[in-house]
Amino acid sequence: MSEELHPFETFLRREMIPHIWCDGCGNGIILNCYVRALKDLDIDLNKVVTVAGIGCIGRISGFTNTDSFHTTHGRAVAFATGVKLANPELKLVVISGDGDLFAIGGNHFIHAARRNVDIHVICANNFNYGMTGGQYGPTTPLDAWTTTTPYGNVEHPFNLVHLAAASGAAYVARWTTLHARRLTESIKKALQKEGFSFIEVITPCPEIYGRYNKMRTGIDMMNWFRKASEIRNQSDPAKAEITPERIVIGEFLDIEKPSFGRLLRDMTTRVQEKMRKGR
Amino acid sequence: MAEKSRAVLTGKHFMEGDIACAEGAIAAGCRFFAGYPITPATEIAERMAQRLPEVEGVYIQMEDELASMAAVIGASYAGVKSMTATSGPGFSLMVENIGLAFMTETPCVIVNIMRGGPSTGQPTKPSQQDVMQAKWGSHGDYEIVALAPSSVQEIFDLTIEAFNLSETYRTPVVVLADEIVGHMRERITIPKADEIRVVNRKKPQVPPGEYAQFRPDEDLVPPMACFGEGYRFYATGLTHDESGHPTTSSAEAQQKLVQRLCDKIRKNADRIVKTERTMLEDAEVAVVAYGITSRSALSAVRKARETGIKAGLLRLVTLWPFPDKQISQVAKKVNAIVVLEMNYGQIVREVERAAKETPVIFLPKLGEEPHKPAEILQAIGRARQ
Ligand SMILES: Cc1ncc(C[n+]2csc(CCOP(=O)(O)OP(=O)(O)O)c2C)c(N)n1
Ligand code: SF4
Ligand SMILES: [Mg+2]
């Protein structure tokens, strides 16, 4: 008698399932798109390291059957930088939340992008801190209700794709969990990119953010994504601010420039050469 | 061979402490440094930036010390011996991730060249004000290993030892030197590469299916698989079981893990702790000191002997785990103990605890210079009464 295997059996860590995410949460879609991209690319799973910080989405590295690490809050990108430089053969994927990557970890993000270090970052932007019960964060829209903006949010949010592009990323895209097929293709592209790539995924948190902002279910939130999203490939990321009426999605940037890893290797080779001649 | 000779600068040198620290690290096999400049530890970073590419290692200047410590842990999990170097303000930023290194059993070395605190304090002046922070700075129960060099030769030797201990016990190790040791220049002898003892972490002896990243051997230390070796493990700062899976609501899991991690150091304390005894055999008064202050202490003890006072010195080479046994052995034999520190009272509390009934006199020192032998001599005189 043979047991039928899940098509992603080898990509998921079975002992860690069931996952901790709520019904209607978009994190499962992100996990699905990620492992599908790994499968389609036929990447050697032994050479992939999945790194996450702290948050609901942060648990994703535990579910992925690659080498994986769950860092302290905000430090996933800095950790991944150390791994990548120490062993350039590894493919480093950071998947983490809007709070983890852009509040407490914002400094690491902009500097990793500036260096163009070979790391592929996927941000699950659910507009709030899901893990701690729905406080506002650096991507919470103006006027939105969260547990720490009980009178409406009075802070301007980041436009993440603009931030990533301005900081120096080589590849920048934004999708929503409604666009699973495009998201998967985009992840595949990002994973093959030299240098720093960034994909923002707008994802529903119906349990908390949705409930407080008149979108009680995952379906309600996906309906908002459906109504508001506009695909504008190669458009100016500076003009891609998210509003209730409009979520600009697509590939904003895909450029070639030498990665930090390459520049570092070239420098080391020059030093080695000089040493050999010197002796 | 060429690589090896480039890594170990065998011979006699006249060298600054910070430079000797960097050379010790490279001799121990360190090939990754992530840091952020800060007085008086900057020279370590500068030396590493120059030297690591020569030995095919990587130097990176991170955006801050939070990032530096995170990158060091990452590099170690990628299988490369790694370190950072800082001073008080930077060390404060590192402590959360030092806890992560402890929890995920990451071999790595953190050098703290101590300057005057609190806060920005006196950047160019020496202190020994971070010794308690090294032990208790991160939250939760943990054990740290910390070593206190007192000369340029010793910062070289102890940086190697720090790597060896971190690899042996899969744990972060701190080198706690004061600004004087970091900045002074002295003669040092760097041995031949094959005369330097270098320890590497235990590797798994079983195939991936049978391996668990946090399953300890009898010595309480688990063999360590690294990224890319086919073991596909998960590591987290959450409380976890032997496979690394989070076990965040089981009291039993919490007890089992935290106890083992702490016992790994506590039960091996006899192997880890080093002290140096001078003229203690017949001593009536013992001076306890570490780092730069132990050198003034030694001349004071010699002077005391010249005037007929039976004084001796116990120099603490290891600060953590604390040399309880060594202190209590000395305390049983002497009438009183004098403790010197360049702070307002830190290690003295540990000495008092271990010395039990034996009176302890404390000589604090805040600011520019270590204690003068005359001051120490006076305290020895008081202790004798
Ligand atoms: C240093 C530190 N500060 C605060 C926290 C508490 N905390 C855990 S997750 C989190 C926010 C996570 O938000 P996000 O990254 O957006 O992930 P989400 O839960 O929304 O997926 C916070 C504040 C922590 N774990 N560590
Ligand atoms: S709280 Fe929100 S983000 Fe977290 S698992 Fe639930 S739905 Fe997902
Ligand atoms: Mg979030």
XYZ file of C-alpha atoms and ligand atoms in Angstrom:
699
model
C 0.000 0.000 0.000
C 1.513 3.291 -0.906
C 0.686 6.527 0.826
C 0.056 9.429 -1.500
C 2.601 12.145 -0.919
C 1.878 15.842 -0.916
C 3.462 17.366 -4.040
C 5.613 19.546 -1.789
C 6.462 16.781 0.667
C 10.204 17.160 0.219
C 9.996 20.941 0.512
C 8.165 21.113 3.818
C 9.224 20.043 7.264
C 6.463 17.626 8.081
C 7.156 17.530 11.844
C 6.397 21.247 12.025
C 2.956 20.947 10.447
C 0.225 21.943 11.370
C 1.377 25.517 11.082
C 0.392 28.260 13.517
C -1.347 30.601 11.079
C -5.023 31.638 11.288
C -7.734 30.761 8.757
C -7.596 33.105 5.806
C -4.046 34.243 6.594
C -1.977 34.906 3.492
C 1.243 33.480 4.886
C 0.398 29.992 3.626
C 0.129 31.341 0.074
C 3.573 32.910 0.392
C 4.999 29.613 1.649
C 3.321 27.821 -1.234
C 4.679 30.232 -3.845
C 8.153 30.041 -2.340
C 8.430 26.258 -2.368
C 6.838 26.124 -5.822
C 9.562 28.477 -7.058
C 12.234 26.258 -5.485
C 10.673 23.223 -7.135
C 10.301 24.829 -10.567
C 13.907 26.011 -10.506
C 15.059 22.561 -9.445
C 17.455 24.141 -6.972
C 19.588 21.876 -4.769
C 17.730 22.230 -1.473
C 20.927 21.462 0.414
C 22.313 24.779 -0.765
C 19.385 26.982 0.215
C 19.166 28.719 3.588
C 15.826 30.201 4.591
C 16.113 32.882 7.247
C 13.312 34.650 9.078
C 13.002 37.097 11.911
C 10.247 37.189 14.513
C 6.553 37.517 13.702
C 3.730 35.347 12.348
C 5.468 35.113 8.979
C 8.763 34.528 10.797
C 7.713 30.956 11.483
C 8.019 30.225 7.759
C 11.668 29.197 8.024
C 10.588 26.384 10.353
C 8.148 25.005 7.813
C 10.604 25.041 4.912
C 12.729 21.944 4.504
C 15.973 23.737 3.742
C 18.634 24.711 6.230
C 16.827 27.403 8.133
C 17.227 29.870 10.950
C 14.899 31.952 13.100
C 16.836 34.998 14.283
C 16.073 37.635 16.876
C 13.492 40.262 15.888
C 14.778 42.409 13.045
C 18.125 40.739 12.457
C 17.360 38.265 9.672
C 19.049 40.318 6.940
C 22.188 40.935 9.021
C 22.381 37.238 9.908
C 21.922 36.252 6.265
C 24.690 38.662 5.265
C 27.097 36.800 7.548
C 26.063 33.428 6.126
C 26.348 34.524 2.500
C 29.787 36.076 2.920
C 31.097 33.086 4.839
C 29.828 30.599 2.246
C 29.040 32.223 -1.131
C 27.816 28.885 -2.541
C 24.641 29.118 -0.495
C 21.458 30.783 -1.678
C 20.122 33.057 1.041
C 16.414 33.748 1.238
C 15.023 36.026 3.923
C 11.264 35.931 4.419
C 9.940 38.198 7.130
C 7.348 40.760 8.152
C 6.865 44.473 7.605
C 7.673 45.191 11.246
C 10.659 42.876 11.395
C 12.247 44.110 8.173
C 11.307 47.795 8.214
C 10.844 48.935 11.817
C 13.298 47.171 14.107
C 15.358 45.841 11.190
C 15.062 48.796 8.795
C 18.683 49.807 9.096
C 19.894 46.351 8.084
C 17.577 46.316 5.097
C 18.764 49.598 3.585
C 22.412 48.747 4.129
C 22.122 45.263 2.655
C 20.408 46.797 -0.385
C 23.089 49.487 -0.607
C 25.831 46.850 -0.575
C 23.882 44.813 -3.119
C 24.697 41.728 -1.086
C 23.412 38.509 -2.692
C 20.319 37.984 -0.566
C 16.746 37.517 -1.709
C 14.278 39.235 0.586
C 10.542 38.606 0.611
C 8.454 40.811 2.872
C 5.002 39.702 3.980
C 3.346 43.087 4.365
C 0.120 42.660 6.337
C 0.077 46.317 7.433
C 0.494 45.512 11.121
C 2.216 43.462 13.811
C 0.211 40.269 13.684
C 2.227 38.298 16.196
C 1.808 40.728 19.048
C -1.888 41.232 18.434
C -2.243 43.966 15.852
C -0.288 47.096 16.661
C 0.573 49.634 13.960
C 3.886 49.473 12.143
C 5.888 51.217 9.428
C 3.487 50.153 6.654
C 0.167 50.763 8.408
C -1.902 53.107 6.178
C -2.898 56.546 7.430
C -6.158 56.493 9.418
C -6.117 52.691 9.864
C -7.262 51.268 13.175
C -4.852 49.120 15.165
C -4.628 48.390 18.879
C -2.103 51.207 19.311
C -3.803 53.638 16.940
C -7.214 53.567 18.650
C -8.034 56.994 17.146
C -6.706 56.138 13.679
C -3.112 56.061 12.441
C -1.462 59.471 12.183
C 1.914 58.252 10.839
C 2.788 58.126 7.137
C 3.687 54.619 5.961
C 6.756 53.572 4.008
C 6.447 52.863 0.325
C 8.611 49.755 0.490
C 9.340 49.343 -3.209
C 10.523 52.934 -3.442
C 12.663 52.475 -0.337
C 14.248 49.295 -1.725
C 14.956 50.822 -5.128
C 16.405 54.002 -3.645
C 18.589 51.975 -1.279
C 20.243 50.114 -4.137
C 18.417 46.818 -4.733
C 18.961 45.144 -8.119
C 15.457 43.692 -8.374
C 12.270 45.119 -6.879
C 8.723 43.834 -7.249
C 5.386 43.968 -5.443
C 2.542 41.468 -5.653
C -0.398 40.487 -3.541
C -1.273 36.976 -2.401
C -4.074 37.113 -4.953
C -1.417 37.063 -7.680
C 0.075 33.718 -6.680
C 1.188 32.708 -10.163
C 2.885 36.021 -10.882
C 4.384 36.035 -7.413
C 5.880 32.573 -8.002
C 7.382 33.673 -11.310
C 8.746 36.773 -9.644
C 10.332 34.734 -6.829
C 11.933 32.481 -9.442
C 13.396 35.506 -11.165
C 14.568 37.057 -7.915
C 16.256 33.840 -6.805
C 18.344 33.805 -9.968
C 19.327 37.431 -9.678
C 22.858 38.512 -8.805
C 22.783 40.922 -5.887
C 20.018 42.091 -3.629
C 16.459 41.359 -4.666
C 13.306 42.452 -2.934
C 9.715 41.333 -3.293
C 6.944 42.894 -1.252
C 3.900 40.678 -0.882
C 0.706 42.354 0.238
C -0.956 39.720 2.357
C -4.176 39.456 4.330
C -4.246 39.338 8.097
C -8.004 38.919 8.458
C -7.772 37.791 12.050
C -6.494 41.122 13.289
C -5.862 43.859 10.745
C -8.865 42.896 8.634
C -11.195 42.580 11.591
C -10.316 46.045 12.859
C -10.553 47.628 9.425
C -13.854 46.358 8.066
C -12.476 43.344 6.198
C -13.435 40.487 8.487
C -12.386 37.526 6.372
C -9.542 36.534 4.130
C -11.973 36.780 1.224
C -12.868 40.374 2.137
C -9.208 41.293 2.146
C -8.543 39.506 -1.147
C -11.486 41.389 -2.619
C -9.814 44.633 -1.671
C -6.606 43.467 -3.362
C -8.593 42.492 -6.454
C -10.364 45.817 -6.704
C -7.384 48.006 -5.898
C -4.462 46.336 -7.673
C -3.119 47.627 -10.940
C -0.238 45.919 -12.696
C 2.306 48.521 -13.800
C 5.544 46.767 -14.702
C 8.636 48.978 -14.921
C 6.726 51.920 -13.500
C 8.288 54.437 -11.139
C 8.353 52.927 -7.641
C 8.227 56.447 -6.188
C 4.685 56.669 -7.507
C 3.595 53.320 -6.087
C 2.280 54.452 -2.729
C -0.448 52.180 -1.436
C -3.828 53.799 -0.867
C -7.226 52.221 -0.130
C -8.123 52.808 -3.782
C -4.900 51.737 -5.475
C -2.238 49.090 -4.991
C 0.313 49.335 -7.791
C 1.901 45.957 -8.357
C 4.439 44.517 -10.752
C 8.147 44.503 -11.387
C 9.543 47.948 -10.738
C 13.226 47.316 -11.171
C 15.479 44.678 -12.707
C 19.002 45.926 -13.245
C 22.484 44.477 -13.495
C 25.163 45.692 -11.162
C 28.060 43.926 -9.477
C 27.060 42.341 -6.220
C 28.912 42.832 -2.969
C 30.005 39.197 -3.091
C 31.578 39.666 -6.508
C 33.377 42.878 -5.532
C 34.631 41.234 -2.360
C 35.921 38.179 -4.244
C 37.659 40.370 -6.822
C 39.320 42.383 -4.074
C 40.458 39.237 -2.262
C 41.876 37.846 -5.505
C 43.833 41.065 -6.063
C 45.239 40.891 -2.545
C 46.180 37.222 -3.018
C 47.880 38.019 -6.309
C 49.862 40.800 -4.718
C 50.919 38.521 -1.880
C 52.145 35.873 -4.317
C 54.190 38.391 -6.262
C 55.523 39.960 -3.102
C 57.104 36.691 -1.920
C 51.477 25.906 3.491
C 51.835 29.435 2.149
C 48.366 30.163 3.484
C 49.348 28.843 6.887
C 52.541 30.856 7.144
C 50.671 33.977 6.132
C 48.156 33.275 8.868
C 50.653 32.875 11.683
C 53.299 35.588 11.933
C 55.823 33.380 13.706
C 58.599 35.309 15.418
C 59.285 38.094 17.879
C 57.384 41.337 17.497
C 56.830 44.620 19.237
C 53.084 44.915 18.989
C 50.004 46.736 20.235
C 47.482 44.674 22.234
C 44.635 45.193 19.764
C 46.872 44.015 16.907
C 47.968 40.965 18.898
C 44.316 40.172 19.503
C 43.632 40.210 15.746
C 46.712 38.059 15.098
C 45.608 35.601 17.768
C 42.218 35.314 16.108
C 43.732 34.631 12.689
C 46.156 32.105 14.172
C 43.177 30.345 15.777
C 41.533 30.006 12.376
C 39.174 32.989 12.449
C 38.236 33.868 8.870
C 35.272 36.179 9.372
C 35.053 39.483 11.177
C 31.992 41.725 11.355
C 32.198 44.876 13.405
C 31.555 48.552 13.835
C 34.376 50.953 14.736
C 34.659 52.086 18.346
C 37.478 53.363 20.517
C 39.494 51.596 21.900
C 38.784 48.483 19.810
C 38.990 50.034 16.321
C 42.539 48.843 15.705
C 41.318 45.247 15.855
C 38.865 45.944 13.036
C 41.504 47.804 11.021
C 43.971 44.957 11.380
C 41.336 42.400 10.423
C 40.363 44.475 7.360
C 43.980 44.353 6.243
C 44.778 40.762 7.198
C 41.669 38.732 6.432
C 41.826 39.133 2.625
C 45.444 37.944 2.829
C 44.246 34.627 4.268
C 41.107 34.449 2.101
C 38.888 35.503 4.946
C 36.137 38.117 4.980
C 35.999 41.446 6.770
C 32.771 43.381 6.792
C 31.946 46.618 8.498
C 28.313 46.352 9.417
C 25.862 49.210 9.994
C 25.926 48.750 13.760
C 26.773 46.247 16.496
C 23.346 44.611 16.397
C 24.108 43.654 12.813
C 27.712 42.726 13.587
C 26.723 40.165 16.179
C 23.979 38.762 13.938
C 26.417 38.406 11.030
C 28.975 36.692 13.274
C 26.386 34.093 14.271
C 25.426 33.620 10.622
C 29.037 33.126 9.529
C 29.642 30.617 12.302
C 26.573 28.642 11.229
C 28.026 28.705 7.728
C 31.013 26.864 9.181
C 33.552 29.675 9.474
C 35.188 30.721 12.741
C 34.024 34.238 13.348
C 34.426 37.159 15.700
C 33.635 40.769 16.448
C 35.373 43.383 18.578
C 33.872 46.352 20.347
C 33.766 48.409 23.528
C 31.034 49.147 26.093
C 28.437 50.996 23.976
C 28.753 48.440 21.193
C 28.721 45.552 23.632
C 25.416 46.871 24.980
C 23.969 46.579 21.478
C 25.306 43.045 21.071
C 23.876 41.439 24.150
C 20.519 40.391 22.707
C 22.278 38.410 20.002
C 24.852 37.041 22.435
C 21.800 35.429 24.033
C 20.845 34.060 20.608
C 24.369 32.677 20.174
C 24.088 30.978 23.556
C 20.624 29.598 22.813
C 21.574 28.311 19.356
C 24.957 27.040 20.619
C 26.993 29.110 18.211
C 30.768 29.085 18.587
C 31.996 32.673 18.261
C 34.236 35.209 19.958
C 33.338 38.702 21.128
C 36.166 41.004 22.168
C 35.338 43.902 24.471
C 38.175 46.385 24.986
C 36.695 48.099 28.012
C 36.568 51.888 28.263
C 35.052 54.119 30.925
C 31.252 53.971 31.225
C 28.359 54.277 31.765
C 27.052 55.502 28.428
C 29.602 57.193 26.184
C 31.714 57.715 29.306
C 35.435 58.098 28.670
C 36.132 56.603 25.251
C 39.923 56.691 25.443
C 40.315 55.699 29.090
C 40.558 52.215 30.535
C 38.061 50.492 32.779
C 36.900 47.089 33.929
C 33.303 48.205 34.108
C 31.725 45.637 31.807
C 32.622 42.445 33.648
C 29.167 41.986 35.173
C 27.498 42.967 31.908
C 29.428 40.204 30.172
C 27.883 37.738 32.596
C 24.373 39.149 32.931
C 23.899 41.524 29.986
C 21.558 39.342 27.947
C 18.183 38.347 29.349
C 17.331 34.947 30.784
C 19.545 32.393 32.480
C 22.756 31.790 30.630
C 26.423 31.164 31.206
C 29.195 33.017 29.475
C 32.875 32.237 29.233
C 35.036 35.349 29.663
C 38.811 35.717 29.697
C 40.840 38.691 30.972
C 44.292 39.185 29.417
C 46.864 41.311 31.230
C 49.556 41.739 28.583
C 50.037 41.894 24.839
C 51.355 38.331 24.797
C 48.365 37.189 26.771
C 45.743 38.872 24.593
C 47.260 36.913 21.685
C 47.237 33.652 23.637
C 43.801 34.136 25.176
C 42.168 35.089 21.890
C 43.289 31.692 20.586
C 42.036 30.099 23.795
C 38.710 31.929 23.390
C 38.232 30.359 19.958
C 39.227 26.953 21.275
C 36.748 27.155 24.149
C 33.968 28.432 21.895
C 34.528 25.546 19.482
C 34.824 22.968 22.268
C 31.634 23.992 24.042
C 29.665 25.461 21.097
C 29.152 28.684 22.960
C 29.998 32.394 22.709
C 33.217 33.400 24.483
C 34.140 36.954 25.480
C 37.643 38.393 25.664
C 37.432 41.184 28.248
C 40.472 43.417 28.025
C 40.890 46.940 29.318
C 41.943 49.879 27.163
C 45.504 49.731 28.492
C 46.012 46.137 27.395
C 44.380 47.006 24.068
C 46.607 49.991 23.370
C 49.949 49.243 25.002
C 52.905 47.988 22.988
C 55.025 45.137 24.247
C 57.252 42.366 23.032
C 55.467 39.237 22.014
C 56.511 35.884 20.648
C 54.249 34.247 18.108
C 54.945 30.509 17.967
C 55.201 28.358 14.871
C 51.836 27.450 13.368
C 52.176 23.780 14.289
C 52.941 24.660 17.896
C 49.618 26.450 18.315
C 46.798 24.315 19.639
C 43.716 24.875 17.505
C 40.393 23.215 18.312
C 37.605 22.766 15.772
C 33.960 22.052 16.558
C 32.744 18.464 16.639
C 30.991 17.420 13.433
C 28.096 14.952 13.167
C 29.148 11.315 12.809
C 25.736 10.174 11.565
C 23.851 10.716 8.286
C 21.244 13.497 7.993
C 18.267 11.279 8.820
C 19.710 10.323 12.196
C 21.123 13.676 13.183
C 19.613 16.224 15.550
C 21.286 19.645 15.745
C 20.796 19.971 19.504
C 21.227 16.405 20.720
C 24.168 16.462 23.094
C 26.919 13.910 23.562
C 27.928 12.908 27.059
C 29.879 16.139 27.526
C 26.554 17.977 26.994
C 27.836 19.457 23.721
C 26.007 18.544 20.487
C 28.066 17.984 17.305
C 27.411 20.833 14.888
C 26.248 20.520 11.297
C 26.545 23.718 9.309
C 24.520 25.214 6.482
C 25.023 23.578 3.129
C 26.230 20.243 4.477
C 22.999 18.421 3.652
C 21.597 18.155 7.169
C 18.810 20.676 6.548
C 18.252 21.612 10.150
C 16.287 24.384 11.785
C 17.688 26.559 14.538
C 15.725 29.109 16.534
C 16.121 31.361 19.525
C 12.838 29.946 20.806
C 13.049 27.182 23.379
C 13.419 24.026 21.309
C 13.810 20.274 21.476
C 16.827 18.312 20.294
C 15.742 18.582 16.657
C 15.460 22.343 16.972
C 11.664 22.420 16.869
C 10.078 25.140 19.004
C 8.656 23.902 22.297
C 7.380 27.171 23.633
C 4.767 25.993 26.077
C 6.311 22.964 27.753
C 7.807 23.575 31.192
C 9.735 20.349 30.839
C 11.344 21.463 27.576
C 12.331 24.806 29.071
C 13.883 23.142 32.087
C 15.706 20.542 30.037
C 17.198 22.971 27.556
C 18.175 25.837 29.850
C 19.620 23.430 32.371
C 21.745 21.643 29.819
C 22.998 24.860 28.233
C 24.048 26.237 31.624
C 25.436 22.913 32.872
C 27.506 22.597 29.728
C 29.602 25.442 31.153
C 29.085 24.899 34.897
C 29.998 21.217 34.862
C 33.065 21.891 32.759
C 34.221 24.816 34.914
C 37.248 22.888 36.168
C 38.435 22.462 32.599
C 37.728 26.045 31.628
C 38.882 28.108 34.613
C 42.443 29.367 34.743
C 44.078 31.425 37.481
C 47.674 32.273 38.249
C 49.071 32.026 41.802
C 52.092 34.021 42.892
C 53.639 33.771 46.374
C 50.430 32.444 47.851
C 51.872 29.401 49.642
C 52.590 31.125 52.954
C 50.596 34.307 52.331
C 48.645 36.066 55.082
C 47.120 38.557 52.686
C 45.984 37.668 49.178
C 45.446 40.225 46.467
C 42.891 39.251 43.821
C 43.128 41.087 40.517
C 42.729 40.611 36.771
C 43.741 42.345 33.556
C 45.979 45.387 33.811
C 45.440 45.873 37.565
C 47.079 42.516 38.241
C 50.383 44.022 37.102
C 50.328 46.816 39.688
C 49.166 44.196 42.153
C 52.215 42.065 41.437
C 54.671 44.875 42.096
C 52.786 45.800 45.292
C 52.948 42.191 46.484
C 56.699 42.096 45.819
C 57.176 45.349 47.716
C 55.133 43.983 50.600
C 57.381 40.936 50.733
C 60.436 43.229 50.860
C 59.003 44.884 53.954
C 58.325 41.507 55.539
C 54.601 41.261 54.841
C 53.557 37.869 53.577
C 51.428 38.853 50.615
C 50.507 36.876 47.509
C 48.556 37.360 44.280
C 45.740 35.397 42.747
C 45.335 36.595 39.178
C 42.054 35.694 37.535
C 42.642 34.722 33.921
C 39.113 33.389 33.574
C 36.406 35.687 34.928
C 33.448 33.554 33.878
C 32.690 30.898 34.921
C 33.847 32.483 38.141
C 36.847 30.790 39.821
C 34.880 29.981 42.993
C 37.067 27.055 44.016
C 40.318 28.911 43.556
C 39.062 31.857 45.629
C 37.767 29.662 48.400
C 41.040 27.694 48.576
C 42.957 30.944 48.982
C 40.420 32.380 51.422
C 40.847 29.421 53.753
C 44.557 30.109 54.095
C 44.813 33.885 54.381
C 43.653 36.398 56.981
C 42.239 38.812 54.453
C 41.773 39.408 50.739
C 42.296 42.656 48.850
C 40.385 43.023 45.572
C 41.416 45.554 42.939
C 39.233 46.576 40.050
C 38.987 49.522 37.702
C 35.304 49.940 38.524
C 33.104 50.765 41.489
C 32.673 47.210 42.727
C 31.800 44.261 40.494
C 33.937 41.104 40.701
C 34.478 41.898 44.398
C 30.930 40.664 45.042
C 31.800 37.282 43.603
C 34.990 37.187 45.655
C 33.039 38.000 48.838
C 30.595 35.238 48.064
C 33.312 32.647 47.498
C 35.539 33.860 50.369
C 32.757 33.287 52.918
C 34.023 34.483 56.352
C 37.405 35.778 55.204
C 37.367 39.602 55.240
C 37.543 41.274 51.827
C 38.872 44.781 51.323
C 37.928 46.457 48.064
C 39.990 49.046 46.257
C 37.964 50.661 43.474
C 39.466 52.794 40.752
C 37.610 54.975 38.320
C 39.373 56.853 35.572
C 42.670 57.184 33.891
C 45.181 54.863 35.500
C 45.242 51.554 37.267
C 45.976 51.428 40.994
C 49.413 52.603 42.063
C 51.485 49.989 43.882
C 51.677 52.350 46.895
C 47.883 52.424 47.239
C 47.757 48.667 47.029
C 50.567 48.357 49.555
C 48.563 50.494 51.944
C 45.508 48.301 51.508
C 47.637 45.212 52.119
C 48.831 46.848 55.340
C 45.246 47.516 56.391
C 44.250 43.981 55.520
C 46.950 42.606 57.761
C 45.625 44.328 60.863
C 13.425 42.898 20.495
C 12.004 42.518 20.378
N 11.043 43.470 20.487
C 9.755 43.124 20.376
C 9.382 41.832 20.149
C 7.922 41.489 20.048
N 7.483 41.229 18.687
C 7.433 39.965 18.210
S 6.881 39.884 16.649
C 6.666 41.566 16.585
C 6.115 42.237 15.376
C 6.060 41.397 14.166
O 5.466 42.087 13.129
P 5.800 41.725 11.636
O 7.249 41.661 11.425
O 5.043 42.660 10.765
O 5.282 40.209 11.484
P 3.791 39.651 11.504
O 3.557 39.089 12.849
O 2.861 40.767 11.184
O 3.794 38.582 10.453
C 7.037 42.157 17.779
C 6.933 43.599 18.024
C 10.412 40.870 20.055
N 10.165 39.572 19.837
N 11.698 41.242 20.167
S -2.550 37.149 13.207
Fe -2.746 37.773 11.088
S -0.719 37.468 10.206
Fe -0.784 36.352 12.126
S -1.360 34.266 11.529
Fe -3.255 35.358 12.080
S -3.983 36.190 10.154
Fe -1.877 35.602 9.821
Mg 3.267 42.386 9.809
